[in-house]
Coordinates of C-alpha atoms in Angstrom, one line a residue:
M1 CA 147.6 7.5 -87.6
A2 CA 146.7 8.1 -84.0
V3 CA 143.9 10.6 -83.3
S4 CA 145.2 13.4 -80.9
S5 CA 144.0 16.6 -79.4
F6 CA 142.6 19.4 -82.0
Q7 CA 141.2 22.8 -81.7
C8 CA 137.2 22.9 -82.2
P9 CA 135.5 25.3 -84.5
T10 CA 132.0 25.4 -84.5
I11 CA 130.9 23.7 -88.0
F12 CA 128.5 21.0 -86.9
S13 CA 126.4 20.9 -83.5
I14 CA 126.9 17.3 -82.3
P15 CA 125.5 17.3 -79.0
S16 CA 127.6 14.2 -78.0
F17 CA 129.8 12.5 -80.7
Q18 CA 131.8 8.9 -79.2
C19 CA 134.4 7.0 -81.2
R20 CA 135.5 3.9 -80.1
S21 CA 139.1 4.6 -79.2
D22 CA 141.9 2.5 -81.1
P23 CA 145.5 3.0 -81.1
D24 CA 145.6 3.1 -84.9
L25 CA 142.7 4.2 -86.9
A26 CA 144.0 4.1 -90.3
G27 CA 142.8 0.4 -90.5
S28 CA 139.5 0.8 -89.1
P29 CA 136.2 2.6 -89.7
I30 CA 135.5 3.2 -86.1
G31 CA 137.6 1.5 -83.5
G32 CA 137.2 -1.6 -82.3
S33 CA 134.1 -3.0 -84.0
S34 CA 133.7 -4.6 -87.2
R35 CA 130.4 -2.2 -87.6
R36 CA 130.4 1.3 -88.5
R37 CA 128.3 3.2 -86.0
F38 CA 128.2 6.9 -84.5
N39 CA 126.6 7.0 -81.1
A40 CA 124.8 10.0 -79.4
T41 CA 125.6 9.2 -75.8
A42 CA 125.0 12.2 -73.3
G43 CA 127.5 13.2 -71.0
M44 CA 130.2 11.3 -71.9
S45 CA 134.0 12.1 -71.1
S46 CA 136.4 12.1 -74.0
P47 CA 139.7 13.4 -74.6
F48 CA 137.8 14.8 -77.8
T49 CA 136.2 17.3 -75.8
C50 CA 136.2 21.0 -76.1
G51 CA 135.7 22.8 -72.7
G52 CA 134.8 19.6 -71.0
R53 CA 131.9 18.6 -73.7
M54 CA 131.4 17.4 -77.2
S55 CA 129.7 20.3 -78.6
S56 CA 130.3 21.8 -81.9
T57 CA 133.6 19.9 -83.2
I58 CA 135.6 18.7 -86.0
L59 CA 137.0 15.6 -85.6
R60 CA 140.4 14.9 -87.5
F61 CA 141.0 11.3 -88.9
P62 CA 143.3 9.6 -91.5
P63 CA 141.8 9.7 -95.0
N64 CA 140.7 5.9 -94.5
F65 CA 138.0 6.9 -92.3
V66 CA 136.5 9.3 -94.2
R67 CA 136.3 6.7 -97.1
Q68 CA 135.1 4.0 -94.7
L69 CA 132.2 6.5 -94.0
S70 CA 131.4 7.7 -97.0
I71 CA 131.7 4.5 -99.1
K72 CA 130.7 1.7 -97.1
A73 CA 128.2 3.0 -94.6
R74 CA 126.4 4.9 -97.2
R75 CA 125.3 1.4 -99.0
N76 CA 125.4 -1.5 -96.3
C77 CA 122.7 -0.1 -93.7
S78 CA 119.7 -1.6 -94.2
N79 CA 118.0 1.5 -92.4
I80 CA 119.5 4.0 -94.2
G81 CA 119.7 2.2 -97.7
V82 CA 122.4 4.3 -99.6
A83 CA 122.8 7.2 -97.2
Q84 CA 126.4 8.9 -97.6
I85 CA 128.4 10.0 -94.4
V86 CA 129.5 13.3 -95.2
A87 CA 132.8 14.1 -93.6
A88 CA 134.6 17.7 -93.3
K89 CA 137.4 18.3 -95.4
W90 CA 140.5 17.6 -93.1
S91 CA 143.3 20.3 -92.4
N92 CA 146.1 20.8 -89.7
N93 CA 144.4 24.3 -89.8
P94 CA 140.5 23.7 -88.6
A95 CA 139.5 26.7 -90.4
S96 CA 141.4 26.6 -93.5
G97 CA 139.7 25.0 -96.9
L98 CA 136.4 25.4 -95.1
P99 CA 133.1 26.6 -96.9
P100 CA 132.2 30.0 -96.1
A101 CA 129.7 29.3 -93.9
A102 CA 132.0 26.8 -92.0
A103 CA 134.8 29.4 -91.8
A104 CA 132.2 31.9 -90.2
A105 CA 131.1 29.3 -87.8
A106 CA 134.9 28.6 -86.8
S107 CA 135.4 32.0 -86.1
S108 CA 132.7 32.3 -83.4
A109 CA 133.8 28.6 -82.0
S110 CA 134.2 30.4 -78.3
A111 CA 131.1 32.0 -78.4
A112 CA 129.2 28.5 -79.1
A113 CA 131.3 26.7 -77.0
S114 CA 129.7 28.9 -73.9
A115 CA 126.2 28.1 -75.2
P116 CA 124.2 24.9 -74.4
A117 CA 124.1 22.7 -77.8
A118 CA 120.9 22.4 -79.5
A119 CA 119.4 19.2 -80.6
V120 CA 119.2 19.1 -84.5
P121 CA 117.1 16.9 -86.1
P122 CA 118.0 14.0 -88.5
V123 CA 118.9 15.2 -91.8
A124 CA 116.1 14.6 -94.4
L125 CA 117.3 11.8 -97.3
N126 CA 116.3 13.3 -100.6
G127 CA 117.9 12.3 -103.7
V128 CA 119.9 9.1 -103.9
D129 CA 123.2 11.0 -104.9
E130 CA 122.8 13.5 -102.2
E131 CA 121.6 11.4 -99.4
V132 CA 123.3 12.0 -96.0
A133 CA 123.4 9.7 -93.3
A134 CA 122.0 11.7 -90.2
A135 CA 125.1 11.4 -87.9
E136 CA 123.5 13.8 -85.5
G137 CA 123.7 17.6 -85.8
I138 CA 125.3 17.9 -89.5
R139 CA 124.3 21.7 -90.4
E140 CA 126.6 22.5 -93.1
I141 CA 127.8 20.0 -95.9
G142 CA 129.4 22.8 -98.2
S143 CA 131.4 21.4 -101.1
V144 CA 132.7 18.4 -99.4
Q145 CA 135.1 16.2 -101.5
L146 CA 135.1 12.4 -100.7
K147 CA 138.3 10.7 -100.8
D148 CA 139.0 8.7 -103.4
S149 CA 138.9 4.8 -102.5
I150 CA 141.7 3.9 -105.0
P151 CA 145.1 4.8 -103.5
S152 CA 147.6 6.3 -106.4
F153 CA 150.3 3.8 -105.5
L154 CA 148.1 1.0 -106.9
S155 CA 148.3 2.1 -110.4
S156 CA 147.6 -1.4 -112.2
D157 CA 144.7 -3.7 -112.0
G158 CA 147.2 -6.6 -111.2
S159 CA 147.8 -4.4 -108.0
L160 CA 144.2 -3.5 -107.4
A161 CA 143.3 -7.1 -107.7
V162 CA 145.3 -8.0 -104.7
H163 CA 145.1 -4.9 -102.3
A164 CA 141.9 -2.9 -103.1
G165 CA 139.4 -3.0 -100.3
E166 CA 142.3 -4.5 -97.8
R167 CA 145.4 -2.5 -98.0
L168 CA 144.8 0.7 -96.8
G169 CA 142.2 -0.9 -94.2
R170 CA 138.6 -2.5 -94.0
G171 CA 135.7 -2.6 -91.7
I172 CA 137.0 -5.2 -89.7
V173 CA 139.9 -4.5 -87.2
T174 CA 142.5 -6.8 -87.6
D175 CA 146.3 -7.2 -88.1
A176 CA 145.9 -9.9 -90.2
I177 CA 147.0 -9.5 -93.9
T178 CA 144.0 -11.9 -95.0
T179 CA 140.5 -10.5 -94.6
P180 CA 138.7 -12.4 -91.6
V181 CA 135.5 -13.9 -92.3
V182 CA 132.5 -12.5 -90.3
N183 CA 130.1 -15.3 -89.7
T184 CA 127.2 -14.0 -88.2
S185 CA 123.5 -13.5 -89.2
A186 CA 122.6 -10.6 -87.3
Y187 CA 124.3 -7.6 -85.5
H188 CA 123.6 -6.6 -81.6
F189 CA 122.8 -3.3 -80.3
K190 CA 123.9 -2.7 -77.0
N191 CA 120.7 -1.0 -75.4
T192 CA 117.4 0.4 -76.5
A193 CA 118.9 3.8 -77.0
E194 CA 121.6 2.6 -79.6
L195 CA 119.0 0.7 -81.4
L196 CA 117.0 3.9 -81.5
D197 CA 119.6 5.9 -82.8
F198 CA 120.2 3.5 -85.7
K199 CA 116.3 3.4 -86.6
E200 CA 116.1 7.4 -86.4
K201 CA 119.3 7.7 -88.6
R202 CA 121.5 9.4 -85.8
S203 CA 123.9 6.5 -86.5
V204 CA 124.7 3.6 -88.9
S205 CA 125.4 0.0 -88.4
F206 CA 124.9 -3.4 -89.6
E207 CA 121.6 -5.0 -88.8
Y208 CA 121.3 -8.2 -90.6
G209 CA 123.2 -10.5 -92.2
R210 CA 121.1 -10.6 -95.3
Y211 CA 121.7 -6.4 -95.7
G212 CA 125.4 -6.6 -95.6
N213 CA 128.7 -8.0 -94.1
P214 CA 132.2 -6.9 -93.4
T215 CA 133.7 -9.5 -95.4
T216 CA 131.5 -9.2 -98.6
I217 CA 132.2 -5.4 -98.4
V218 CA 135.7 -6.0 -98.7
L219 CA 134.7 -8.1 -101.9
E220 CA 132.3 -5.4 -103.3
D221 CA 135.4 -2.8 -102.8
K222 CA 137.7 -4.5 -104.6
I223 CA 135.5 -5.3 -107.6
S224 CA 134.6 -1.8 -107.7
A225 CA 138.1 -0.9 -107.7
L226 CA 138.5 -3.0 -110.9
E227 CA 135.6 -1.8 -112.8
G228 CA 135.8 1.9 -112.0
A229 CA 132.4 1.6 -110.5
E230 CA 130.8 3.9 -107.9
S231 CA 129.4 1.0 -106.3
T232 CA 129.1 -3.0 -106.3
L233 CA 126.3 -5.5 -105.1
V234 CA 127.4 -9.0 -104.5
M235 CA 124.8 -11.8 -104.5
A236 CA 124.5 -15.9 -104.5
S237 CA 125.4 -16.4 -108.2
G238 CA 125.6 -14.6 -111.7
M239 CA 122.2 -15.4 -112.5
C240 CA 120.6 -14.1 -109.1
A241 CA 122.7 -10.9 -110.2
S242 CA 121.0 -10.7 -113.8
T243 CA 117.7 -11.9 -112.8
V244 CA 117.1 -9.3 -109.5
M245 CA 118.8 -6.3 -111.8
I246 CA 116.2 -6.8 -114.4
L247 CA 113.2 -7.4 -112.0
A248 CA 114.2 -4.0 -110.2
L249 CA 115.1 -1.9 -113.0
V250 CA 112.3 -3.1 -115.7
P251 CA 108.5 -2.4 -114.7
A252 CA 105.7 -4.4 -115.0
G253 CA 104.5 -4.1 -118.5
G254 CA 107.9 -2.7 -119.7
H255 CA 110.3 -3.7 -122.6
I256 CA 113.9 -4.9 -122.8
V257 CA 116.0 -5.8 -125.5
T258 CA 119.0 -8.6 -125.9
T259 CA 120.9 -10.4 -128.1
T260 CA 120.4 -13.7 -129.5
D261 CA 123.7 -15.3 -128.8
C262 CA 123.7 -15.5 -124.9
Y263 CA 123.5 -17.9 -121.8
R264 CA 120.4 -20.1 -122.2
K265 CA 119.3 -19.4 -118.5
T266 CA 119.1 -15.8 -119.3
R267 CA 117.1 -16.5 -122.2
I268 CA 114.6 -18.8 -120.4
F269 CA 114.2 -16.2 -117.9
M270 CA 113.3 -13.7 -120.4
E271 CA 111.3 -15.8 -122.3
T272 CA 109.1 -17.6 -119.8
F273 CA 109.1 -15.7 -116.4
L274 CA 109.3 -12.1 -117.8
P275 CA 105.9 -12.3 -120.0
K276 CA 103.9 -13.1 -116.6
M277 CA 104.9 -9.5 -115.7
G278 CA 103.7 -8.3 -119.0
I279 CA 107.3 -7.6 -119.9
S280 CA 108.3 -7.9 -123.7
V281 CA 111.4 -8.8 -125.4
T282 CA 113.2 -7.8 -128.4
V283 CA 115.8 -10.1 -129.4
I284 CA 118.7 -8.8 -131.9
D285 CA 121.8 -10.1 -133.4
P286 CA 124.8 -8.5 -131.4
A287 CA 125.7 -6.6 -134.7
D288 CA 122.3 -5.4 -135.4
I289 CA 122.7 -1.6 -134.5
A290 CA 119.5 -0.6 -136.7
G291 CA 117.6 -3.3 -135.0
L292 CA 118.4 -1.7 -131.6
E293 CA 117.3 1.6 -133.0
A294 CA 114.0 0.6 -134.2
A295 CA 113.3 -1.1 -130.8
V296 CA 114.3 1.9 -128.7
N297 CA 112.3 4.3 -130.9
K298 CA 109.3 2.0 -131.0
Y299 CA 109.1 0.9 -127.3
Q300 CA 109.6 2.6 -123.8
V301 CA 112.6 0.2 -123.6
S302 CA 114.0 0.3 -120.0
L303 CA 117.1 -1.7 -120.6
F304 CA 119.4 -3.3 -123.0
F305 CA 121.2 -6.3 -121.6
T306 CA 123.6 -8.2 -123.6
E307 CA 127.0 -10.4 -123.0
S308 CA 130.1 -9.1 -124.4
P309 CA 131.4 -11.1 -125.4
T310 CA 128.6 -13.6 -125.6
N311 CA 128.1 -17.2 -124.9
P312 CA 129.3 -19.5 -126.8
F313 CA 130.0 -17.8 -129.7
L314 CA 131.7 -14.9 -128.2
R315 CA 130.4 -12.1 -130.2
C316 CA 131.2 -8.4 -129.0
V317 CA 129.0 -5.3 -129.1
D318 CA 130.1 -2.3 -129.7
I319 CA 129.6 -0.8 -126.1
E320 CA 130.2 2.7 -126.9
L321 CA 127.8 2.8 -130.0
V322 CA 124.7 1.0 -128.4
S323 CA 125.2 3.1 -125.1
E324 CA 124.9 6.5 -127.1
I325 CA 122.0 5.1 -129.0
C326 CA 120.3 3.7 -126.0
H327 CA 121.1 6.9 -123.7
K328 CA 119.4 9.1 -126.3
R329 CA 116.3 7.6 -125.5
G330 CA 116.8 7.2 -121.8
T331 CA 117.3 3.4 -122.2
L332 CA 120.1 1.8 -119.5
V333 CA 122.8 -0.4 -121.0
C334 CA 124.0 -3.6 -118.8
I335 CA 126.9 -5.5 -120.2
D336 CA 127.4 -9.0 -119.0
G337 CA 131.5 -9.3 -118.8
T338 CA 131.9 -12.7 -117.9
F339 CA 133.6 -13.8 -120.4
A340 CA 136.0 -10.4 -120.8
T341 CA 136.4 -10.3 -116.9
P342 CA 137.4 -6.4 -115.6
L343 CA 141.0 -7.2 -116.7
N344 CA 140.2 -7.3 -120.1
Q345 CA 137.6 -4.8 -120.7
K346 CA 136.0 -1.8 -118.8
A347 CA 132.4 -1.5 -120.0
L348 CA 131.5 1.2 -117.6
A349 CA 134.3 3.5 -119.2
F350 CA 132.9 2.8 -122.8
G351 CA 129.6 4.2 -121.4
A352 CA 127.6 1.3 -120.3
D353 CA 125.6 1.8 -116.9
L354 CA 125.9 -1.5 -115.3
V355 CA 128.1 -4.5 -115.7
V356 CA 127.2 -7.9 -114.4
H357 CA 129.5 -10.8 -113.7
S358 CA 129.3 -14.4 -112.8
L359 CA 132.1 -14.4 -110.0
T360 CA 131.9 -18.0 -110.1
K361 CA 134.0 -18.1 -113.5
Y362 CA 137.1 -15.8 -113.8
I363 CA 136.8 -13.3 -110.9
G364 CA 136.8 -16.5 -108.4
G365 CA 139.0 -18.8 -110.8
H366 CA 139.2 -21.9 -108.9
N367 CA 136.1 -23.7 -109.6
D368 CA 134.9 -24.0 -106.0
V369 CA 132.5 -21.1 -105.4
L370 CA 129.5 -19.5 -106.8
G371 CA 128.7 -16.0 -106.8
G372 CA 127.6 -12.8 -108.9
C373 CA 127.8 -9.1 -108.8
I374 CA 126.5 -5.8 -110.3
C375 CA 128.8 -2.8 -110.7
G376 CA 127.5 0.9 -111.7
P377 CA 126.5 4.2 -110.5
L378 CA 125.5 4.2 -106.7
K379 CA 121.8 5.3 -107.6
V380 CA 121.0 2.4 -110.0
V381 CA 122.8 0.0 -107.8
S382 CA 121.4 1.2 -104.8
E383 CA 117.6 0.6 -106.6
I384 CA 119.0 -3.3 -107.4
R385 CA 120.1 -3.8 -103.8
N386 CA 116.7 -2.7 -102.3
L387 CA 115.0 -5.6 -104.1
H388 CA 117.7 -7.6 -103.2
H389 CA 117.4 -7.3 -99.5
V390 CA 113.8 -8.2 -100.0
M391 CA 114.4 -11.4 -102.2
G392 CA 117.3 -12.8 -100.7
G393 CA 120.0 -14.2 -102.6
T394 CA 122.7 -12.9 -100.3
L395 CA 126.3 -14.2 -100.8
N396 CA 127.7 -15.9 -98.0
P397 CA 130.8 -14.5 -96.1
N398 CA 132.7 -17.8 -96.6
A399 CA 132.1 -17.5 -100.1
A400 CA 133.0 -13.9 -100.4
Y401 CA 136.3 -14.9 -98.7
L402 CA 137.0 -17.6 -101.4
I403 CA 136.2 -15.0 -104.1
I404 CA 138.4 -12.5 -102.5
R405 CA 141.3 -14.9 -102.3
G406 CA 140.7 -15.8 -105.8
M407 CA 141.0 -12.2 -107.0
K408 CA 144.5 -11.7 -105.7
T409 CA 145.9 -14.1 -108.5
M410 CA 143.2 -13.3 -111.2
H411 CA 145.8 -11.0 -113.3
L412 CA 148.1 -13.9 -113.3
R413 CA 145.6 -16.4 -114.4
V414 CA 143.8 -14.4 -117.0
Q415 CA 147.3 -13.5 -118.6
Q416 CA 148.0 -17.2 -119.0
Q417 CA 144.7 -18.1 -120.0
N418 CA 144.6 -14.9 -122.7
S419 CA 148.0 -16.4 -124.0
T420 CA 146.8 -19.7 -123.9
A421 CA 143.5 -19.3 -125.8
S422 CA 145.2 -16.7 -128.3
R423 CA 147.7 -19.2 -129.4
M424 CA 145.4 -22.2 -129.5
A425 CA 142.6 -20.4 -131.7
E426 CA 145.7 -19.8 -134.3
I427 CA 146.4 -23.6 -134.0
L428 CA 143.0 -24.6 -134.2
E429 CA 141.8 -22.5 -137.3
A430 CA 144.9 -23.9 -139.5
H431 CA 144.1 -27.5 -138.5
P432 CA 142.4 -29.5 -140.9
K433 CA 139.8 -31.5 -138.6
V434 CA 138.7 -28.0 -137.3
S435 CA 135.9 -26.4 -139.7
H436 CA 135.4 -23.1 -137.6
V437 CA 136.8 -21.4 -134.8
Y438 CA 135.0 -18.6 -132.8
Y439 CA 137.7 -16.2 -130.8
P440 CA 137.5 -12.4 -130.8
G441 CA 141.4 -12.4 -131.0
L442 CA 141.2 -14.0 -134.6
A443 CA 141.0 -11.4 -137.4
N444 CA 138.3 -13.4 -139.6
H445 CA 136.0 -12.8 -136.2
P446 CA 132.8 -10.6 -137.4
E447 CA 133.6 -8.4 -134.5
H448 CA 137.2 -8.6 -134.3
H449 CA 137.7 -4.6 -135.0
I450 CA 135.4 -3.8 -132.2
A451 CA 137.3 -6.5 -129.8
K452 CA 140.4 -4.8 -130.3
R453 CA 139.1 -1.3 -129.7
Q454 CA 137.4 -2.4 -126.2
M455 CA 139.2 -5.1 -125.0
T456 CA 142.8 -5.8 -123.5
G457 CA 142.8 -9.4 -124.0
F458 CA 140.4 -11.6 -125.7
G459 CA 139.8 -13.9 -123.0
G460 CA 140.6 -17.8 -122.3
V461 CA 137.5 -19.5 -124.0
V462 CA 137.5 -20.5 -127.4
S463 CA 135.0 -22.2 -129.3
F464 CA 135.1 -24.3 -132.6
E465 CA 133.5 -27.0 -134.8
I466 CA 134.9 -30.3 -135.5
D467 CA 134.9 -31.2 -138.9
G468 CA 132.5 -34.3 -138.7
D469 CA 129.2 -35.2 -136.9
I470 CA 128.2 -35.5 -133.3
E471 CA 129.9 -38.8 -132.8
R472 CA 133.0 -37.7 -134.1
T473 CA 133.0 -34.6 -131.8
I474 CA 132.2 -36.8 -128.9
K475 CA 135.2 -39.0 -129.5
F476 CA 137.3 -35.8 -129.8
V477 CA 136.3 -34.6 -126.5
D478 CA 136.7 -37.9 -125.1
S479 CA 140.1 -38.2 -126.1
L480 CA 141.2 -35.5 -124.3
K481 CA 143.1 -36.0 -121.0
I482 CA 143.6 -32.6 -119.6
P483 CA 140.5 -30.5 -119.4
Y484 CA 137.3 -31.5 -117.6
I485 CA 133.9 -32.2 -119.3
A486 CA 132.0 -29.8 -117.3
P487 CA 129.4 -26.9 -117.4
S488 CA 131.5 -24.0 -116.2
F489 CA 134.9 -21.8 -117.5
G490 CA 137.3 -19.5 -116.1
G491 CA 139.2 -21.6 -113.6
C492 CA 142.3 -22.8 -112.9
E493 CA 141.7 -26.2 -114.8
S494 CA 140.8 -26.4 -118.1
I495 CA 137.1 -27.3 -119.1
V496 CA 135.5 -28.6 -122.4
D497 CA 132.0 -29.2 -123.2
Q498 CA 129.8 -29.8 -126.5
P499 CA 126.9 -27.2 -125.9
A500 CA 124.6 -29.5 -128.0
I501 CA 124.7 -31.8 -125.1
M502 CA 125.5 -30.0 -121.8
S503 CA 123.2 -27.3 -122.8
Y504 CA 120.9 -28.1 -125.6
W505 CA 120.3 -31.5 -125.2
D506 CA 116.7 -31.3 -124.1
L507 CA 115.9 -29.4 -127.7
A508 CA 115.6 -31.4 -131.0
P509 CA 118.6 -31.0 -133.4
E510 CA 116.2 -28.5 -135.5
E511 CA 115.6 -26.5 -132.4
R512 CA 119.0 -26.2 -131.3
L513 CA 120.0 -24.9 -134.7
K514 CA 117.7 -21.8 -134.3
Y515 CA 120.2 -20.7 -131.7
G516 CA 123.2 -21.6 -133.9
I517 CA 124.4 -24.8 -131.9
K518 CA 125.6 -27.4 -134.1
D519 CA 126.2 -30.8 -133.0
N520 CA 130.1 -30.3 -133.9
L521 CA 130.3 -27.3 -131.6
V522 CA 132.6 -27.3 -128.7
R523 CA 133.7 -24.5 -126.1
F524 CA 137.2 -25.0 -124.3
S525 CA 137.8 -22.8 -121.4
F526 CA 141.7 -22.9 -121.2
G527 CA 143.2 -23.2 -117.7
V528 CA 146.3 -22.1 -116.3
E529 CA 148.1 -25.4 -117.5
D530 CA 151.6 -25.0 -119.3
F531 CA 150.7 -24.2 -122.9
E532 CA 152.9 -27.1 -124.3
D533 CA 151.0 -29.7 -122.5
V534 CA 147.6 -28.3 -123.7
K535 CA 148.5 -27.9 -126.9
A536 CA 149.9 -31.6 -127.1
D537 CA 146.7 -32.9 -125.6
V538 CA 144.3 -31.0 -128.0
L539 CA 146.6 -32.0 -131.2
Q540 CA 146.6 -35.8 -129.9
A541 CA 142.9 -35.8 -129.5
L542 CA 142.5 -34.5 -133.0
E543 CA 144.8 -37.0 -134.2
A544 CA 142.6 -39.6 -132.6
I545 CA 139.4 -38.8 -134.8

């Protein structure tokens, strides 16, 4: 949509407002640059003028332009933090649908046009939810409604995984179908005046690579669309996301609650590092609702952090119930949804405040990239983002590109993985050489009723115990031909490991048992291989023992 001539009612006092020209602004935030920027440049000549100058104008831009400013600029510019660019409600009739103050201003446009434009100081940034980027001269905000960032024709998660953050425009001007990789460590300013506009909040821009990148923004928007989140922050790994999130939200001397079954490195961080800050931890069983209630009533709990499903026993937490309990006491709830993916489970929709993912797993999906993310409300994610800007752990734009690419096939991969895992779980449960199977899709799983209510698929990982000792289990694993023996999951290739060896070998057997880790436990991540091939391979390996 090209920007054409327009009428100029007096709503904002903008001494001079410059947009780089572009034949089609529908695909770019502000013309021919990968950055978002307002410029206050005196004495410019432009087709966007009223009476020969840029005073008191409303600019009509495509809806995507509004979205780019309101959603992207507000959370990726280091100088303004999470400042929100507020745009006017666009209409063919400039005075229609405007707030009363704006309509009154519009009726006096001719008088304002003959008066010199008054300089307006930058807008004060107050509450996070109401912060306004000080695009120079914003006087009236009124009841501005921000455009929905998810187009109505993308109605399914599969379509969102392919197109969200890209199809209707991104912060990079290009005709390419795929999102370009912007490899830069910093962003330049044309002159000192432009830099001062940025520093004094009259303009918005990228500044330094640690604070934002156009490629990573596309990834953040895509994940937000899938999770139904207001904001998403990507980092260099899942552990980086988890640890920075905890440090940002839990004060020194604070208290958190977590569950017994979880990723071991998360537990190590909680047990060894957090006590140095005076932060104490209560550990409960995933199903121990009474224990959670007791903890939040006894302590000033800042955060309840758990996986659902958990690693490696795939326990499921009743997200809606624990959120209700925690919110009564002012406790935030964060769900690590890595095993579920945003396709199988929408934790935010069930009341969780935050969702963490290891992008390395299903979301990236190709065993070739590390990444992590945090999704949730703008205000909370912004607190985490501020600490992230200090600590680093930035996701490389090349890694962001690989994850964006991987997400385009995520719904196809996860469908296959859900199906294979579900069918294999039933086969393993019935096999005489398997003593126990852990999979939330099975009726005998302790939280099957919860999983059915809050998940649309049960994931591609099945944990099970071989009927035998560690040597017999090793023989089974070594007899498999398709899966790799490796410490990850969620990729196209099937992966298998024995947690007792892969993750807990440094502990004595009796210490491992404290965490439920038996020597005969196997964790099998099913890839996208043909089901019949995987089935035949697993059955022949069982026959070999």
